[in-house]
mmCIF file with all atom_site columns, C-alpha atoms in Angstrom:
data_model
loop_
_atom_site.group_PDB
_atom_site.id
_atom_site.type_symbol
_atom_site.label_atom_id
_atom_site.label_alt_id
_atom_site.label_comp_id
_atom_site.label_asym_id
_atom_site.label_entity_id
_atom_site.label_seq_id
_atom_site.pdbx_PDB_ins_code
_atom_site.Cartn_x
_atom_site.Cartn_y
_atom_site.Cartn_z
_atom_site.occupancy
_atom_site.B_iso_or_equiv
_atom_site.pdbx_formal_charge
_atom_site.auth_seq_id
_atom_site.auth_comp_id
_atom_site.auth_asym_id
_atom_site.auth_atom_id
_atom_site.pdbx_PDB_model_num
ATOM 1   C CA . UNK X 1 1   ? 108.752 7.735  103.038 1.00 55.00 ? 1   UNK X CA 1
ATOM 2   C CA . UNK X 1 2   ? 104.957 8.068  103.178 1.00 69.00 ? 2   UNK X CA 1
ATOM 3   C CA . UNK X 1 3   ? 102.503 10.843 103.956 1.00 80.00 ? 3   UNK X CA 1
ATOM 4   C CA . UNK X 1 4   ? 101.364 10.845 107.813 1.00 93.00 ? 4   UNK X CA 1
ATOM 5   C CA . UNK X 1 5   ? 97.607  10.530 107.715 1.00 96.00 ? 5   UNK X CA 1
ATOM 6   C CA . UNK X 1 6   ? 95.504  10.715 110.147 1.00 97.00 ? 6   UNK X CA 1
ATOM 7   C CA . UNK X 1 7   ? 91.630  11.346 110.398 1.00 98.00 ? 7   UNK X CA 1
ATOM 8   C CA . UNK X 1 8   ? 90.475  13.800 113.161 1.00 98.00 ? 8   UNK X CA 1
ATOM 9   C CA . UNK X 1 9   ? 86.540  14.058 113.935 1.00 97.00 ? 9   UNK X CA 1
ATOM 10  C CA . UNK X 1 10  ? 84.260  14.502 116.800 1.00 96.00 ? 10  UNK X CA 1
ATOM 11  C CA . UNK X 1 11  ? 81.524  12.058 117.371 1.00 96.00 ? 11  UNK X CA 1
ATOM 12  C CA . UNK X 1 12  ? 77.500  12.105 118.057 1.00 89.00 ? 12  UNK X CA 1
ATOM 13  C CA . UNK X 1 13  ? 76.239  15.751 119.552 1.00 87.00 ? 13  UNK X CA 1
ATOM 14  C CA . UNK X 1 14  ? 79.731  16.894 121.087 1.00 84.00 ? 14  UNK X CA 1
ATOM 15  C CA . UNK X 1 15  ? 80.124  20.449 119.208 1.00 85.00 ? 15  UNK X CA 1
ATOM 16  C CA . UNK X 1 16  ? 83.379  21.288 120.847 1.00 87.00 ? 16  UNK X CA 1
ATOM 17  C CA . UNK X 1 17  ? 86.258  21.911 118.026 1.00 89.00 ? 17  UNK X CA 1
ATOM 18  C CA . UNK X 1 18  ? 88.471  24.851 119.777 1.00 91.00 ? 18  UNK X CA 1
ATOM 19  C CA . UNK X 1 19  ? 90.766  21.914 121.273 1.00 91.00 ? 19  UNK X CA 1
ATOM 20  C CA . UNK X 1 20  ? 90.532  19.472 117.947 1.00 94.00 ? 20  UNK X CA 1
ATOM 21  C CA . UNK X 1 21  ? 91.291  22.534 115.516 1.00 96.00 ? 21  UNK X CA 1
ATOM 22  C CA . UNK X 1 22  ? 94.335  23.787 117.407 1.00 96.00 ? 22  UNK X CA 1
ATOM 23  C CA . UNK X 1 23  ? 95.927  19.677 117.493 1.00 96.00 ? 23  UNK X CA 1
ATOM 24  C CA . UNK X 1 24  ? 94.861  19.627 113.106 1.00 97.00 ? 24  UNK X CA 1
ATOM 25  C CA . UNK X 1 25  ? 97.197  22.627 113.440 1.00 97.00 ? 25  UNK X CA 1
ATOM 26  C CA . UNK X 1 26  ? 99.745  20.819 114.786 1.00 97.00 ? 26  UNK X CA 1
ATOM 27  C CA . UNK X 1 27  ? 99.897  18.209 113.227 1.00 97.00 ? 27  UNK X CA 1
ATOM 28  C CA . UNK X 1 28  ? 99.564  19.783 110.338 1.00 97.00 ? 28  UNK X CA 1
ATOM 29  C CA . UNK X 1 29  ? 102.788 21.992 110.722 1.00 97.00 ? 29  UNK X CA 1
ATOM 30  C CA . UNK X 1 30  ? 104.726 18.463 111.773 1.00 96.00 ? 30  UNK X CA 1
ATOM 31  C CA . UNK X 1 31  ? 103.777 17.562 108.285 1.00 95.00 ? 31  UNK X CA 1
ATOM 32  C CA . UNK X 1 32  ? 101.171 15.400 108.960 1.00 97.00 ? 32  UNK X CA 1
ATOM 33  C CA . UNK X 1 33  ? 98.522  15.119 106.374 1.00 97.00 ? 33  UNK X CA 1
ATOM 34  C CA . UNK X 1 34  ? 95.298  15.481 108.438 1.00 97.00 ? 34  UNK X CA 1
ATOM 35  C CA . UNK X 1 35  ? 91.643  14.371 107.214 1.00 97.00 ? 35  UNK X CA 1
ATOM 36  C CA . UNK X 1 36  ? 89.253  16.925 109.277 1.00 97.00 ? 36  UNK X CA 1
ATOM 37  C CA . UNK X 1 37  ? 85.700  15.457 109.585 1.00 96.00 ? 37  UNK X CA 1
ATOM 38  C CA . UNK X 1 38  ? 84.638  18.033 111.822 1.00 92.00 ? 38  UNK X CA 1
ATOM 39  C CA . UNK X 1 39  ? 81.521  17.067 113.989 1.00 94.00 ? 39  UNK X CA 1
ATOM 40  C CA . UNK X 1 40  ? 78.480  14.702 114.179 1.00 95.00 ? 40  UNK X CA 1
ATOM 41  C CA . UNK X 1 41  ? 80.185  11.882 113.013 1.00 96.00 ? 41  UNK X CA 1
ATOM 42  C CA . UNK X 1 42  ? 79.135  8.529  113.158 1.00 97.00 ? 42  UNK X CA 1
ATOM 43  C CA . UNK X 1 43  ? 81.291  5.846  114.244 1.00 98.00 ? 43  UNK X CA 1
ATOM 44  C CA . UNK X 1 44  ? 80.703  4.114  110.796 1.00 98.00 ? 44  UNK X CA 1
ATOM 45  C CA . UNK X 1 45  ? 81.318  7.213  108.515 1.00 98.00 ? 45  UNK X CA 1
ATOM 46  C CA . UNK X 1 46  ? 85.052  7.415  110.497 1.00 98.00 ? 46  UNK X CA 1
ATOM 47  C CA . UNK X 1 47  ? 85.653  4.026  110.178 1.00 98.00 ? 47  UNK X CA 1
ATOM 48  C CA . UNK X 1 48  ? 84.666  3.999  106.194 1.00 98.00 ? 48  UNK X CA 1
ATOM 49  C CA . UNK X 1 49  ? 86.843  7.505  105.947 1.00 98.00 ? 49  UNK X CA 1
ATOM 50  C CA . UNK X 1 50  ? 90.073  5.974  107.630 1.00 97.00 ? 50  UNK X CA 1
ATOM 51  C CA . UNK X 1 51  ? 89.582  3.421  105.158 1.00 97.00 ? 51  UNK X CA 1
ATOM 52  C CA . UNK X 1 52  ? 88.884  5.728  102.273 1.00 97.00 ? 52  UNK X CA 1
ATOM 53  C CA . UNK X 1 53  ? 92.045  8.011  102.477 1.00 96.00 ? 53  UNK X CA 1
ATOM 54  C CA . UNK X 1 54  ? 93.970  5.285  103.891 1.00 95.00 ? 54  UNK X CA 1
ATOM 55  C CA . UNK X 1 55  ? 94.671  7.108  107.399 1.00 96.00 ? 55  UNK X CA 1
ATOM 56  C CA . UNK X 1 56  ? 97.121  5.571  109.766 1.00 95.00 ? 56  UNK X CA 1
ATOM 57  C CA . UNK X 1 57  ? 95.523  7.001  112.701 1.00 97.00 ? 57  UNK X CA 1
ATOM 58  C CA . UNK X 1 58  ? 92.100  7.897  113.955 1.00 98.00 ? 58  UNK X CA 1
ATOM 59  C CA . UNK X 1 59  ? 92.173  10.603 115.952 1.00 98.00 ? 59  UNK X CA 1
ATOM 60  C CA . UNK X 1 60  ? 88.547  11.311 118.134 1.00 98.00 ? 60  UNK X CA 1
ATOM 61  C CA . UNK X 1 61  ? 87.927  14.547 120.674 1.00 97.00 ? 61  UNK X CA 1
ATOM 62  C CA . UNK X 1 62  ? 85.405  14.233 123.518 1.00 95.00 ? 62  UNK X CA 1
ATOM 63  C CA . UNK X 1 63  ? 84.209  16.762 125.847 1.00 92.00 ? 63  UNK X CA 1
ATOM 64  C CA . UNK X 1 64  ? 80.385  15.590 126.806 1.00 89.00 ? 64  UNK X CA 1
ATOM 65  C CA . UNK X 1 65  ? 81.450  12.585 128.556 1.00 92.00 ? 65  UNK X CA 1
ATOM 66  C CA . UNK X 1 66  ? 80.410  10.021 126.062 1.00 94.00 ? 66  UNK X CA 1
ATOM 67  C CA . UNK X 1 67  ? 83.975  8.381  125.288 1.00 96.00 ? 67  UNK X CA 1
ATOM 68  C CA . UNK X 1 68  ? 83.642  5.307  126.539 1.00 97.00 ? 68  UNK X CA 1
ATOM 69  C CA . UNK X 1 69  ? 80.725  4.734  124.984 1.00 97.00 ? 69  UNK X CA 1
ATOM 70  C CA . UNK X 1 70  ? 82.398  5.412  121.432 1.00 97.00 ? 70  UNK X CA 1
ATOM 71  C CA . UNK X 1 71  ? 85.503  3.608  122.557 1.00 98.00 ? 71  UNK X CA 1
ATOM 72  C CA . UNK X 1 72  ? 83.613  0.450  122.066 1.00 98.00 ? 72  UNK X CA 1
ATOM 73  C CA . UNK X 1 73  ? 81.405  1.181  118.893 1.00 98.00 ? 73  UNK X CA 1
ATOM 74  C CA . UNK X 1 74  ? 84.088  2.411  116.834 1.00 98.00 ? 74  UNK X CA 1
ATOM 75  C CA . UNK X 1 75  ? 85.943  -0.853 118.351 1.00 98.00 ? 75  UNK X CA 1
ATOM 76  C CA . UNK X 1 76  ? 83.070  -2.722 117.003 1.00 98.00 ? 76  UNK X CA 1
ATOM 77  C CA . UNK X 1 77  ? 83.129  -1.114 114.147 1.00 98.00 ? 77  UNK X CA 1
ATOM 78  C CA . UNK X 1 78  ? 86.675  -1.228 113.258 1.00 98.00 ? 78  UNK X CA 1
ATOM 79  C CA . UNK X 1 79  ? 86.822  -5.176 113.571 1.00 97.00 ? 79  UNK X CA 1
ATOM 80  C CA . UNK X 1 80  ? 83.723  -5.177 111.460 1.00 98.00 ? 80  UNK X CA 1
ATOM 81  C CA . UNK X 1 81  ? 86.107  -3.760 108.618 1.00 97.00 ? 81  UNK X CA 1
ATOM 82  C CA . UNK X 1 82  ? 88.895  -5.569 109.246 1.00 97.00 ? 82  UNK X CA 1
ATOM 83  C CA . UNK X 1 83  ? 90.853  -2.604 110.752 1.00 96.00 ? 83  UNK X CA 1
ATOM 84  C CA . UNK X 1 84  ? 91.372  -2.983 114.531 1.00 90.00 ? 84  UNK X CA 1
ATOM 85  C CA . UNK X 1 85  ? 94.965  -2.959 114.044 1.00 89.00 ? 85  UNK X CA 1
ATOM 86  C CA . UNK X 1 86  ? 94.546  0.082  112.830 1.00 94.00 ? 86  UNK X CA 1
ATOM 87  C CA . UNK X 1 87  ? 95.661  3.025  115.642 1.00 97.00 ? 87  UNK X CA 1
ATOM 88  C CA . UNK X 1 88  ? 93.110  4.896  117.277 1.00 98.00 ? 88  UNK X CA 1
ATOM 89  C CA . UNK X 1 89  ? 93.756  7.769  119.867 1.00 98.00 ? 89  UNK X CA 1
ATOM 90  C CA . UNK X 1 90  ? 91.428  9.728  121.921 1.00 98.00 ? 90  UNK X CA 1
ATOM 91  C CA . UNK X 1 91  ? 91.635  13.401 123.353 1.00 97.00 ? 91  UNK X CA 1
ATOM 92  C CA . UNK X 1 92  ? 89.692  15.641 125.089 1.00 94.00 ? 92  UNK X CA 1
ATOM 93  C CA . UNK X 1 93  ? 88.230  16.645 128.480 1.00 95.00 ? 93  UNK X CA 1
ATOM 94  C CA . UNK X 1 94  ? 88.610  13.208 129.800 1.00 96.00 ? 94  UNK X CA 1
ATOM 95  C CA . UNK X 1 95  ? 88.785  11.854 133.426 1.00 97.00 ? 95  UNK X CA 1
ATOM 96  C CA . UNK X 1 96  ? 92.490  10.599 134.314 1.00 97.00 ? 96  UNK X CA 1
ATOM 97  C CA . UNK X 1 97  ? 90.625  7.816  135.780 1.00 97.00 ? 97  UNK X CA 1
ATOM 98  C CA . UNK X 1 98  ? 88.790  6.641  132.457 1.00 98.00 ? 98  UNK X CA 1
ATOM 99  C CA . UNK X 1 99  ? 92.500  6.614  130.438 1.00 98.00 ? 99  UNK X CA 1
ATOM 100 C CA . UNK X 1 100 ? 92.971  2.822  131.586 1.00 98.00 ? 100 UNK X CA 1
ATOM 101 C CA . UNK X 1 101 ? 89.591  1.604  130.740 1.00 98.00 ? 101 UNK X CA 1
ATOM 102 C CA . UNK X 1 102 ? 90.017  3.433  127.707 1.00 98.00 ? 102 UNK X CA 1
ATOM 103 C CA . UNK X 1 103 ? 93.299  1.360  126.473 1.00 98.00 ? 103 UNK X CA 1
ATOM 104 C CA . UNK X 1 104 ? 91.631  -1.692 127.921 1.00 98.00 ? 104 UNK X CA 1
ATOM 105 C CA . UNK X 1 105 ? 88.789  -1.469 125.484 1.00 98.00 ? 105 UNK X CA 1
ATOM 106 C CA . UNK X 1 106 ? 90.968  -0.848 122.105 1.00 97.00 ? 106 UNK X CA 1
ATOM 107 C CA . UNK X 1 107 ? 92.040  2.691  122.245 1.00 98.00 ? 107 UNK X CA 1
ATOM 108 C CA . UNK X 1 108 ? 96.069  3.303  121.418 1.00 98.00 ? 108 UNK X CA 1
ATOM 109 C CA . UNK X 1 109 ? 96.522  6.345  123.227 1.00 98.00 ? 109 UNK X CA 1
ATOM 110 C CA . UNK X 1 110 ? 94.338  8.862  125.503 1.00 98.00 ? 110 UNK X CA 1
ATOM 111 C CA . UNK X 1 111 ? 95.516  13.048 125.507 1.00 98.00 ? 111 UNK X CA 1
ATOM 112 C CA . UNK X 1 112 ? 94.150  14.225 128.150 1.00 97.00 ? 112 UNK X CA 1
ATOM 113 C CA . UNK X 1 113 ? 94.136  18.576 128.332 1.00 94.00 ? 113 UNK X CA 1
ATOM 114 C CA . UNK X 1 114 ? 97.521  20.415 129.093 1.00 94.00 ? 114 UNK X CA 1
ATOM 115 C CA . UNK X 1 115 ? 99.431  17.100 126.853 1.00 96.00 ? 115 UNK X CA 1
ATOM 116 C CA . UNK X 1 116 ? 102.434 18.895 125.000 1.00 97.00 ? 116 UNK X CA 1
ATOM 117 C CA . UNK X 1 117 ? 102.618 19.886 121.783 1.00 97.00 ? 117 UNK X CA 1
ATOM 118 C CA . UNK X 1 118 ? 105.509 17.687 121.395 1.00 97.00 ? 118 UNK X CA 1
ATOM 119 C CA . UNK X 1 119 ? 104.445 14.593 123.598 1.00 98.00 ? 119 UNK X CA 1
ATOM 120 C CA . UNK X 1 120 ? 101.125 14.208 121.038 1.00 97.00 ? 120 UNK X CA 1
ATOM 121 C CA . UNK X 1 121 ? 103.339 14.693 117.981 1.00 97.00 ? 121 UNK X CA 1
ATOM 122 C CA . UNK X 1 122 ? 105.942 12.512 119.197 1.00 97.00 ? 122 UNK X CA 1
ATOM 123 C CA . UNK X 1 123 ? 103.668 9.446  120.443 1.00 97.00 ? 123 UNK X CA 1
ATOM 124 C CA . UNK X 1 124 ? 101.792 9.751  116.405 1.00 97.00 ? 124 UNK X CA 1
ATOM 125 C CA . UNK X 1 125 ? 104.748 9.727  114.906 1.00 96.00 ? 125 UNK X CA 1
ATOM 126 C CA . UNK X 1 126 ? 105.892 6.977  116.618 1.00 95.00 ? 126 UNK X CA 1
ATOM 127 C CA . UNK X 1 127 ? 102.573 4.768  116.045 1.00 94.00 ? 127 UNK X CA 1
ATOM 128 C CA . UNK X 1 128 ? 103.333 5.384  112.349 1.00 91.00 ? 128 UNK X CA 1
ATOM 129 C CA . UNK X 1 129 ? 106.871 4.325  113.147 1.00 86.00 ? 129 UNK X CA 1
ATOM 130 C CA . UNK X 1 130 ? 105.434 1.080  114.480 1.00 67.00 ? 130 UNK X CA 1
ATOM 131 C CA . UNK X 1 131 ? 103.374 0.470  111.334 1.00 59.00 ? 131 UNK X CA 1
ATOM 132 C CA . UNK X 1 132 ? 106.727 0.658  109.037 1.00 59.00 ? 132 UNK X CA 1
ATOM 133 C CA . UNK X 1 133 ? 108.326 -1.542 111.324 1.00 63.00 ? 133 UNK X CA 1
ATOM 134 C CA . UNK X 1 134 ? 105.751 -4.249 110.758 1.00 55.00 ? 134 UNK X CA 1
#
């Protein structure tokens, strides 16, 4: 069985981490191996990193409102490398009403504040379940 990777960062000016350090904790304790990039990120230096260490997931926190603008850049950016079947979830402070636009554009999955403990780890861990099974 293989290592459960997955890349967590914040994006652009967003300097927010309470929510993003506490889900690396998580994770971390469900023995996921997690790749914290902390913030100001570009959408290219995630994309290179998930390729880098090989992450199975890219995991992105929003809070300023800017997600759907990132939702299609690192999109973009992704099928510039060849990776858009690679998974890529969102979480944050983001309105219910954005989710669906959100999974129309690319994104895997959308965590929206209050999400269990157990309903994040258990929708990852299935994702990487999905990428054995293929």
């Amino acid at each position: 069985m293989t290592k459960k990777r997955i890349i967590l960062a914040k994006l652009g000016l967003d300097g927010h981490t309470n929510g993003i350090k506490i889900v690396a904790s998580w994770l971390m304790e469900a023995g996921f191996e997690v790749i914290y990039m902390g913030l100001y990120n570009t959408p290219e230096k995630v994309v290179k990193a998930a390729i880098e260490e090989d992450a199975d997931i890219i995991g992105l926190s929003f809070l300023e409102g800017s997600h759907i603008y990132y939702a299609e850049r690192v999109i973009e950016v992704m099928k510039s490398y060849g990776i858009e079947g690679k998974k890529l979830v969102f979480g944050g402070v983001i309105p219910p009403d954005d989710v669906e636009r959100l999974k129309e554009i690319g994104v895997t999955e959308v965590f929206l504040p209050g999400t269990p403990r157990e309903i994040i780890i258990s929708k990852l861990e299935s994702m990487i379940g999905e990428r054995d099974e293929n």
